[in-house]
mmCIF file of C-alpha atoms in Angstrom:
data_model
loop_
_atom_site.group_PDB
_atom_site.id
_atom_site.type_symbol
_atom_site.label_atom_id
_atom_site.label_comp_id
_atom_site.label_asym_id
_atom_site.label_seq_id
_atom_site.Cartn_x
_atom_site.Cartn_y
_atom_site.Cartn_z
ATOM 1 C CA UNK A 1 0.000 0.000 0.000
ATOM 2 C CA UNK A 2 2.657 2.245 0.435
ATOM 3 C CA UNK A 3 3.935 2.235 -2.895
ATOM 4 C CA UNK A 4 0.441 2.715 -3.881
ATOM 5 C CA UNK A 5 0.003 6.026 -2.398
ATOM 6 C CA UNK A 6 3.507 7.810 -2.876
ATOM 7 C CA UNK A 7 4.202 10.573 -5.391
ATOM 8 C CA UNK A 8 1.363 12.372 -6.906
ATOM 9 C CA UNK A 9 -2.240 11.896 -6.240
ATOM 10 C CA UNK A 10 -4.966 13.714 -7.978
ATOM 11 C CA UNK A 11 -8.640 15.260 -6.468
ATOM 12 C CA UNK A 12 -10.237 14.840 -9.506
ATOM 13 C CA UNK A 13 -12.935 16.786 -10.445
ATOM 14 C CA UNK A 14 -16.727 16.029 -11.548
ATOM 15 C CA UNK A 15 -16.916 17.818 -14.768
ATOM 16 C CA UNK A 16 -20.713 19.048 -16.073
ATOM 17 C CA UNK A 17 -22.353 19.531 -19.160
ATOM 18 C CA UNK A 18 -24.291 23.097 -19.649
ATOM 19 C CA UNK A 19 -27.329 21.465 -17.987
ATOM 20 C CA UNK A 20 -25.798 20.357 -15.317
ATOM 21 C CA UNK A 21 -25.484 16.402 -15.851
ATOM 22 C CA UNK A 22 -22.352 14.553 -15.921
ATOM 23 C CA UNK A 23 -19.647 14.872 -18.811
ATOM 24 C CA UNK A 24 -18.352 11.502 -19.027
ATOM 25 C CA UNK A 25 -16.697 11.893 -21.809
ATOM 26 C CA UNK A 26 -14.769 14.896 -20.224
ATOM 27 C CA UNK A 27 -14.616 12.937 -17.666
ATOM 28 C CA UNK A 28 -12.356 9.804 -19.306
ATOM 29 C CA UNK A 29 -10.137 12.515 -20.991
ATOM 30 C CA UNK A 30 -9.086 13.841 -17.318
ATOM 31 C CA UNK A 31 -8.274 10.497 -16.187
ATOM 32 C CA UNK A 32 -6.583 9.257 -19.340
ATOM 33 C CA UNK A 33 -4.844 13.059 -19.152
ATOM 34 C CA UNK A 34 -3.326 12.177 -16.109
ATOM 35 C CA UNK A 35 -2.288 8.776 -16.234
ATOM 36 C CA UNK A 36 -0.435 9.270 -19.279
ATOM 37 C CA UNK A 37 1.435 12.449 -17.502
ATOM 38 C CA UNK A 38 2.747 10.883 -14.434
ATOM 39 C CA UNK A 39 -0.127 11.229 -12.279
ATOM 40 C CA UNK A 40 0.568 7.991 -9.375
ATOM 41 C CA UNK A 41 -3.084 7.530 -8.136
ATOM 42 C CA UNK A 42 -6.445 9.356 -8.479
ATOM 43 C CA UNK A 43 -8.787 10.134 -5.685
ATOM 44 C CA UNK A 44 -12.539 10.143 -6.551
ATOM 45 C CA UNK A 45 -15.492 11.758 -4.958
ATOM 46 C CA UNK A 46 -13.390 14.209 -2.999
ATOM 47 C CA UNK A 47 -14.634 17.772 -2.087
ATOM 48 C CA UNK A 48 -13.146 18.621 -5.530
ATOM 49 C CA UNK A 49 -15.274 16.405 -7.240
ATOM 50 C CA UNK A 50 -17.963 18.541 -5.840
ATOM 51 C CA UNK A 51 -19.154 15.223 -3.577
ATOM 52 C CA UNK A 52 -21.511 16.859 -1.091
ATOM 53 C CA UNK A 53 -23.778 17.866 -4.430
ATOM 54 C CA UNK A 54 -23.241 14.182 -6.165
ATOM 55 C CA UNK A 55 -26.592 11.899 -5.733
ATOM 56 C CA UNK A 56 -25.969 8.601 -4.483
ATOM 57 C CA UNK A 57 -26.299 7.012 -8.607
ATOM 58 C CA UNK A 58 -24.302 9.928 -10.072
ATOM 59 C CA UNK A 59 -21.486 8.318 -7.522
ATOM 60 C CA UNK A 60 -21.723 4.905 -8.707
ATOM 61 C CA UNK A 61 -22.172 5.972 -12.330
ATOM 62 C CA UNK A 62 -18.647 8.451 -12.142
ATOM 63 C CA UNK A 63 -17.165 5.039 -10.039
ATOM 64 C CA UNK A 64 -17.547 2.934 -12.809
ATOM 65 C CA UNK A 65 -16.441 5.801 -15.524
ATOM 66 C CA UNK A 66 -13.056 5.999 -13.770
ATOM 67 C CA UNK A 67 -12.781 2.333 -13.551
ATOM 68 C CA UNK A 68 -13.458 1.122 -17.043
ATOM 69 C CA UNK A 69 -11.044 4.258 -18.577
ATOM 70 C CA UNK A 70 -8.553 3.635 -15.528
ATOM 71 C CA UNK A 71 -8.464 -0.136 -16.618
ATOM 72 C CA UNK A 72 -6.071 -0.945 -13.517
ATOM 73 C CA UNK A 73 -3.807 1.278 -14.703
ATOM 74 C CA UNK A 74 -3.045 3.523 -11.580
ATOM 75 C CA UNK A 75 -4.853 2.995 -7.989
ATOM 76 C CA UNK A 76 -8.419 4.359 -7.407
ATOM 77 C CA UNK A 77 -8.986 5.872 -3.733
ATOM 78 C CA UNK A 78 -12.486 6.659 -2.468
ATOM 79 C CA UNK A 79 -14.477 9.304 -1.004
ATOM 80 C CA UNK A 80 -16.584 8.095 1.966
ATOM 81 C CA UNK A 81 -16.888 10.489 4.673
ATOM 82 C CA UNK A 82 -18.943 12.621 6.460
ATOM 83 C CA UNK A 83 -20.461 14.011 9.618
ATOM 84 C CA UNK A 84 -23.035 10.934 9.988
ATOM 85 C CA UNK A 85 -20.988 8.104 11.383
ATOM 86 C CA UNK A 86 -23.994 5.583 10.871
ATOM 87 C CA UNK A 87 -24.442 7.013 7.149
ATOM 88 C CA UNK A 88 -20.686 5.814 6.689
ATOM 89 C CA UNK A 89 -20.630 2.702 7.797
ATOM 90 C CA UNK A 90 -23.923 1.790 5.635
ATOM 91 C CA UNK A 91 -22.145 3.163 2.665
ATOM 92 C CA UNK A 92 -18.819 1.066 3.501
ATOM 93 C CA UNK A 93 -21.088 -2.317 3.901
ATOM 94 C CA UNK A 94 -22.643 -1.281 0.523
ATOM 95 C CA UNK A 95 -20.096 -0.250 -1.837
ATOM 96 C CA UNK A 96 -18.340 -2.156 -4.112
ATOM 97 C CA UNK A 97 -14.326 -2.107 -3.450
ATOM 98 C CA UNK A 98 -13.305 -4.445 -6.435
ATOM 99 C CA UNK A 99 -11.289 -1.955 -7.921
ATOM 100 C CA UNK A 100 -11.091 0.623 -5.563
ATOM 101 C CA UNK A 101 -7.322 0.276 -3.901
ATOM 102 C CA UNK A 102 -8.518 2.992 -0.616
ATOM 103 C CA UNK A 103 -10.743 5.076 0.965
ATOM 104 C CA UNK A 104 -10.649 8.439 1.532
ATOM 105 C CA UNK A 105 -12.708 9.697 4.632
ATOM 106 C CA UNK A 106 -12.445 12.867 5.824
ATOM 107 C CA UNK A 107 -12.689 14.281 9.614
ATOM 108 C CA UNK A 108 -16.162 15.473 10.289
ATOM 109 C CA UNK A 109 -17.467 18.437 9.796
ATOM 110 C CA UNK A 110 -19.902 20.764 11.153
ATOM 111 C CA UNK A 111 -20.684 18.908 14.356
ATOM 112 C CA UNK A 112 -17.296 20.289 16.258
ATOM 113 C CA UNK A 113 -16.388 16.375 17.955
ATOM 114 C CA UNK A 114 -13.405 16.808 20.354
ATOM 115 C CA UNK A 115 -10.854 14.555 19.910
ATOM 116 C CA UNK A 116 -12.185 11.946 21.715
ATOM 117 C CA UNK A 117 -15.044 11.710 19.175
ATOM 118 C CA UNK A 118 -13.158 11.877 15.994
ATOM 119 C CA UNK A 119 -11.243 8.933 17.240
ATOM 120 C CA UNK A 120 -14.374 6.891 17.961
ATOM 121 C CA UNK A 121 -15.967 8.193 14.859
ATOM 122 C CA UNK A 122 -12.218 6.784 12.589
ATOM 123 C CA UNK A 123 -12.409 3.394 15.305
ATOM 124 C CA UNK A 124 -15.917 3.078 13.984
ATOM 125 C CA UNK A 125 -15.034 2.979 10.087
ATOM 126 C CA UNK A 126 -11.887 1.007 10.572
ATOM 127 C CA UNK A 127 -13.944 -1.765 12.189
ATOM 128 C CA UNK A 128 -16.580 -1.679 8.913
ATOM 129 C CA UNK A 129 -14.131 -0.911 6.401
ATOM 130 C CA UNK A 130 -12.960 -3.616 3.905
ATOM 131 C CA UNK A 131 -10.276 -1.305 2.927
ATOM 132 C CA UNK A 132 -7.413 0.569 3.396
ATOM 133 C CA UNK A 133 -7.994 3.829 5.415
ATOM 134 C CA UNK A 134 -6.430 7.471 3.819
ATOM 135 C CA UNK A 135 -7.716 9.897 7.158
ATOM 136 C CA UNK A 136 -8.505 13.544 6.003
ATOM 137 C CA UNK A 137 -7.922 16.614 7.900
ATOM 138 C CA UNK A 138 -9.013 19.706 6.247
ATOM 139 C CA UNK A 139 -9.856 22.070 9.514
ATOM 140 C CA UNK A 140 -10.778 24.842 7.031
ATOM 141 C CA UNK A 141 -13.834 23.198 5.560
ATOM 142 C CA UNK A 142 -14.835 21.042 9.270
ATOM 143 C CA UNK A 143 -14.419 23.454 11.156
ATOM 144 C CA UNK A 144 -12.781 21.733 13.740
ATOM 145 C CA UNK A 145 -8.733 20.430 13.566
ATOM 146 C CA UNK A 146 -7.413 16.437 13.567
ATOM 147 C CA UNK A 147 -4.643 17.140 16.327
ATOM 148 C CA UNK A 148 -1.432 14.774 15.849
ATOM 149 C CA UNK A 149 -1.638 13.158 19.061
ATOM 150 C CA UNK A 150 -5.171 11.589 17.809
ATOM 151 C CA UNK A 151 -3.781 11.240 14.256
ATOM 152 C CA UNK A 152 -0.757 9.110 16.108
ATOM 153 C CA UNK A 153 -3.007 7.319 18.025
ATOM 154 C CA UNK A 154 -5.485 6.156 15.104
ATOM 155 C CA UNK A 155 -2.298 4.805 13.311
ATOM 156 C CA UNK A 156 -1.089 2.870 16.126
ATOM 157 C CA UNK A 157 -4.288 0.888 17.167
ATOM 158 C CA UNK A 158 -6.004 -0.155 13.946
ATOM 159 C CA UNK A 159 -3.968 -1.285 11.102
ATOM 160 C CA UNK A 160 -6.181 -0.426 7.928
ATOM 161 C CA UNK A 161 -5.689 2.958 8.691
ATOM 162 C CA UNK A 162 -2.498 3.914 6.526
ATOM 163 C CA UNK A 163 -2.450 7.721 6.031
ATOM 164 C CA UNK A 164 -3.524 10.757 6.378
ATOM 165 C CA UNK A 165 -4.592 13.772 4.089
ATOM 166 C CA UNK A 166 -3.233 16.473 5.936
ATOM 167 C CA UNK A 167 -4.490 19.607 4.869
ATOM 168 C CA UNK A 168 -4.542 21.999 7.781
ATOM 169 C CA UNK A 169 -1.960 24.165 6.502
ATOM 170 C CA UNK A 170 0.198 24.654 9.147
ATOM 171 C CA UNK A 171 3.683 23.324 8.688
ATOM 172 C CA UNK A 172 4.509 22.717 12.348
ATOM 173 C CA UNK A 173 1.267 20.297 12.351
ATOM 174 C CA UNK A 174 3.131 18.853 9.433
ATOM 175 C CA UNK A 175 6.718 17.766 10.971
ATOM 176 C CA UNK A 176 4.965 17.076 14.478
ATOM 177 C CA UNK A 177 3.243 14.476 11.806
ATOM 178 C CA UNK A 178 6.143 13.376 10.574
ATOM 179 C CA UNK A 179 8.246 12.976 13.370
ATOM 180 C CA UNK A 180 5.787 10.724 15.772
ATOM 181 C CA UNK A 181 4.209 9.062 12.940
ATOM 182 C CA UNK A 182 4.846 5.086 12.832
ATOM 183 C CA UNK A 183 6.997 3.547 10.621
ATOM 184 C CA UNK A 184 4.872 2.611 7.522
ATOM 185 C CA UNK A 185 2.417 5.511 8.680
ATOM 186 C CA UNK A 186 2.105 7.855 5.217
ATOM 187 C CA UNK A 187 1.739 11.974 5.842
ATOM 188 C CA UNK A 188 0.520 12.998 2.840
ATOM 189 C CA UNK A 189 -0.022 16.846 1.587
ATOM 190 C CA UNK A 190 -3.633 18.296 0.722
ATOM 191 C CA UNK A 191 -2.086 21.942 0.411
ATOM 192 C CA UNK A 192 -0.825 22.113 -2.978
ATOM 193 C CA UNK A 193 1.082 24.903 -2.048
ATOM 194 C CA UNK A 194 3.238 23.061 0.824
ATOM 195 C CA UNK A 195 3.360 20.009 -0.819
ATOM 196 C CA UNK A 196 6.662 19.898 -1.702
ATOM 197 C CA UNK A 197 8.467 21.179 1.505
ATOM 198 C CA UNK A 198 6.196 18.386 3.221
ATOM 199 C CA UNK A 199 8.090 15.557 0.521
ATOM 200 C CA UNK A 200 11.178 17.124 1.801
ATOM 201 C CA UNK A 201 10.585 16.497 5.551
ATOM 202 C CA UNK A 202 9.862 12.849 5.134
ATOM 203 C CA UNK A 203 5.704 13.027 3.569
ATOM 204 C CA UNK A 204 4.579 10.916 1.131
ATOM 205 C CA UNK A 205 3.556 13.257 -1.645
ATOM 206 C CA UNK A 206 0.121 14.780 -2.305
ATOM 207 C CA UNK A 207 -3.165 14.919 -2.937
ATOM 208 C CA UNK A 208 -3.313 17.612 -5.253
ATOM 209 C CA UNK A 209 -6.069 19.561 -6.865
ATOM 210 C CA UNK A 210 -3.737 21.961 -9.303
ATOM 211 C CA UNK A 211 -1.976 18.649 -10.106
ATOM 212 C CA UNK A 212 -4.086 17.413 -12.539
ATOM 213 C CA UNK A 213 -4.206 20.084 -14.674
ATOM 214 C CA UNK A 214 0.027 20.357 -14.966
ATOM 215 C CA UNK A 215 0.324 16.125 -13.834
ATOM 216 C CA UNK A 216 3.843 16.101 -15.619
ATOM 217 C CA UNK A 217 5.546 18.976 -13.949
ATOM 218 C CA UNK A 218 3.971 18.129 -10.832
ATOM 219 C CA UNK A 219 4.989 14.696 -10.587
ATOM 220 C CA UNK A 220 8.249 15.648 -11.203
ATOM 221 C CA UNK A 221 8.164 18.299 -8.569
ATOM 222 C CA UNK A 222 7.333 15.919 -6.174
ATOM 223 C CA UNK A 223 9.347 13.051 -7.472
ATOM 224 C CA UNK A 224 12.397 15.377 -7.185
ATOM 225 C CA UNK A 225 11.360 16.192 -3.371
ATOM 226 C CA UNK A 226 10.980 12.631 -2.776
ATOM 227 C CA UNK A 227 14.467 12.208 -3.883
ATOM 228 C CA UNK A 228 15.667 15.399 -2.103
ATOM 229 C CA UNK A 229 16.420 17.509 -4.619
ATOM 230 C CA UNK A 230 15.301 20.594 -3.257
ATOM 231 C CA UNK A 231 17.435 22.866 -6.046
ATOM 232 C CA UNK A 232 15.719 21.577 -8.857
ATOM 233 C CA UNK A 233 11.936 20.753 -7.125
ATOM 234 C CA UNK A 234 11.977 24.333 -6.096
ATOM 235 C CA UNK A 235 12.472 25.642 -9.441
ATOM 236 C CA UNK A 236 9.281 23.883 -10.524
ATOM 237 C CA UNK A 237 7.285 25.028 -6.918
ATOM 238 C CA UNK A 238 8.257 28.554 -7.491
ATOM 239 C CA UNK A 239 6.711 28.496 -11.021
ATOM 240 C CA UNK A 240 3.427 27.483 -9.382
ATOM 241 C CA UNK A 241 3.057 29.665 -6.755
ATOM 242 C CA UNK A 242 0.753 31.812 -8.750
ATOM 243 C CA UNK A 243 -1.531 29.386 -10.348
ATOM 244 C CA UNK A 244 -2.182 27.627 -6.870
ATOM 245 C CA UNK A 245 -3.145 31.123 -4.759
ATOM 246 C CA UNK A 246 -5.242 31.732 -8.212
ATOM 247 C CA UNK A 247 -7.407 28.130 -8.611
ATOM 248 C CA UNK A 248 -8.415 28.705 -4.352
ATOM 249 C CA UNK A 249 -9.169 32.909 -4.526
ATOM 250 C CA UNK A 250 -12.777 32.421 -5.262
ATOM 251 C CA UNK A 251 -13.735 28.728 -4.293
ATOM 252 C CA UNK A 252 -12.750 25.444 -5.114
ATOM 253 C CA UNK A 253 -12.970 23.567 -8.010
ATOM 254 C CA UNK A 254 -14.399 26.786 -9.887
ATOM 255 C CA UNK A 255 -10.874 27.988 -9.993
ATOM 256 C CA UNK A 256 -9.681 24.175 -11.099
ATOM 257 C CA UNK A 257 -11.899 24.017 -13.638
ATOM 258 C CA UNK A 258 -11.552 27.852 -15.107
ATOM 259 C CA UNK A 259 -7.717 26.009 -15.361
ATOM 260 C CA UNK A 260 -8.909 22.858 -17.170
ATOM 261 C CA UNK A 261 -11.380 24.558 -19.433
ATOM 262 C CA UNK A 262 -8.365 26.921 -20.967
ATOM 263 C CA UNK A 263 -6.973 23.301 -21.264
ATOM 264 C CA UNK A 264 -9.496 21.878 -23.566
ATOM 265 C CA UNK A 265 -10.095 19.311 -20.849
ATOM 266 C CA UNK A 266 -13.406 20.470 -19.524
ATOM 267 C CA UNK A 267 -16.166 23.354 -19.205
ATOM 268 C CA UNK A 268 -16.158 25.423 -15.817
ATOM 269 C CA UNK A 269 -19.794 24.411 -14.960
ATOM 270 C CA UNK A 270 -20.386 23.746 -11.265
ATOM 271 C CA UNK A 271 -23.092 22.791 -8.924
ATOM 272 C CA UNK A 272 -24.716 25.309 -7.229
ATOM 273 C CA UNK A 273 -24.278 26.928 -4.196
ATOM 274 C CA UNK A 274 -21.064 27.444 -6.138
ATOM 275 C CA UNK A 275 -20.814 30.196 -9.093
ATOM 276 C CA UNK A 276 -18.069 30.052 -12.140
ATOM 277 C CA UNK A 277 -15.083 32.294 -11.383
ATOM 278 C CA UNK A 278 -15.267 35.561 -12.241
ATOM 279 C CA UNK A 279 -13.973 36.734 -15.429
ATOM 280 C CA UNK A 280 -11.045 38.456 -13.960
ATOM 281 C CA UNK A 281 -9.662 35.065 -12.378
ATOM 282 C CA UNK A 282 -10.365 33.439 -15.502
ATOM 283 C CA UNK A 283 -8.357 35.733 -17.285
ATOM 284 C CA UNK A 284 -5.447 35.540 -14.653
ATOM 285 C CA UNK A 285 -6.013 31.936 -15.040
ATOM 286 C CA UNK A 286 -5.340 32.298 -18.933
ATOM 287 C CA UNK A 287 -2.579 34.368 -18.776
ATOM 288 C CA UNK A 288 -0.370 31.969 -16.620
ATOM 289 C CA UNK A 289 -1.715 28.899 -18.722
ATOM 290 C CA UNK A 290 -0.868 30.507 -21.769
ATOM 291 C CA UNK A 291 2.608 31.603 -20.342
ATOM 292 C CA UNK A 292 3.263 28.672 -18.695
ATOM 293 C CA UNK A 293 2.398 26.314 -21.777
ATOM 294 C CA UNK A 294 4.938 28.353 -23.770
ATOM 295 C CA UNK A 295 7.904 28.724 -20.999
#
């Protein structure tokens, strides 16, 4: 599993048709996209794929799009999480896993548990779950922060949980991570824009969101942190600096997809309560796609 889940993993998004349904053929050009441009794993139904406005058959149906174009090319990690433990579980005993390598299931949100409560809530799906567990800590959408002590302790009692998503954005958080972690324990980046000094402390790569639309440079960004080579993997971060404080300004995936749209890869359409990014992102947005295509 760890091999599995090292180097560059993508938060793919949902992409939409004018009227709102599912582009599946947009869809299979993303995955195929990134597979063939270094791209390590892909996670589905993530907040990036827009999951909290996904029906329960739109899930299975994008599932089984990314499995048939994926044919067992690169692993497939799953989104199953939420702020109804109960709701989890059911989904866990329900699902099919046959070609699904992980799940994904972030800390709850809304509800404000203590500590004590997000362990019993991760104890809870490690006991249902037929898979490998990826934790996900993203304090800025729960409103309420994974602390490493409970991350440690997670890792060290129950064995199908493997990683975390860490995406509180707070470097500290990140080598207090590292250092305690155990062994085969993987710390893996959900801030696209620490990503790579997180590979250089000892992480496992990323989840990325901006990864997928540049999945060659980024993998090798990461690959080269991996390898410690800060010189060159800094040369590549500092040419994204932009693009990633650009794709999160207004909300996220808007600002992904005004990025994959100039790409030819998809149309910006979201699900409402998000809006399209304004014109003036999407023109920042073109100008560093058009720049960077032709640096």
């Amino acid at each position: 599993m760890k091999n599995k889940l090292t180097g560059l993993g993508i938060a793919i998004v949902t992409p939409f048709k004018n009227d709102l349904s599912i582009d599946h053929e947009a869809l299979s050009n993303i995955v195929n996209f990134n597979i063939e441009n270094g791209t390590n794993y892909i996670v589905i139904s993530g907040t990036t794929g827009e999951s909290v406005t996904i029906t329960k058959e739109e899930k299975k149906e994008i599932i089984a799009a990314i499995v048939k174009t994926n044919n067992n090319r690169v692993p497939l990690v799953l989104g199953i999480g939420g702020y109804n433990t109960a709701d989890i579980i059911e989904e866990l005993q329900t699902t099919d896993f046959t070609h699904i390598s992980a799940i994904l299931s972030v800390s709850p949100a809304y509800s404000k548990p203590t500590q004590e409560g997000i362990y019993q809530h991760f104890k809870a799906i490690s006991l249902a779950s037929p898979k490998p567990i990826i934790l996900y800590n993203v304090p800025g959408r729960t409103a309420s922060n994974m602390l490493p002590e409970t991350v440690i302790r997670l890792a060290r009692d129950f064995e199908n949980i493997v990683a975390i998503k860490e995406a509180a954005g707070n470097l500290s958080q990140y080598f207090q991570l590292i250092k305690d972690k155990p062994e085969d324990f993987l710390i893996i980046s959900g801030d696209d824009d620490l990503a790579l000094p997180v590979a250089l402390a000892g992480g496992a790569g990323v989840i990325s969101v901006i990864g997928q639309a540049f999945p060659k440079e980024f993998s090798k960004m990461i690959r080269l942190g991996l390898e410690g080579n800060s010189k060159e993997a800094y040369k590549l971060h500092y040419q994204f600096m932009e693009v990633i404080s650009l794709i999160f300004s207004e909300n996220n995936p808007a600002g992904i997809k005004a990025v994959l749209e100039q790409l030819d890869l998809c149309d910006d359409t979201v699900r409402l309560p998000l809006v399209v990014a304004t014109n003036s992102l999407k023109t920042k947005i073109g100008s560093f796609t058009n720049n960077f295509q032709n640096s």
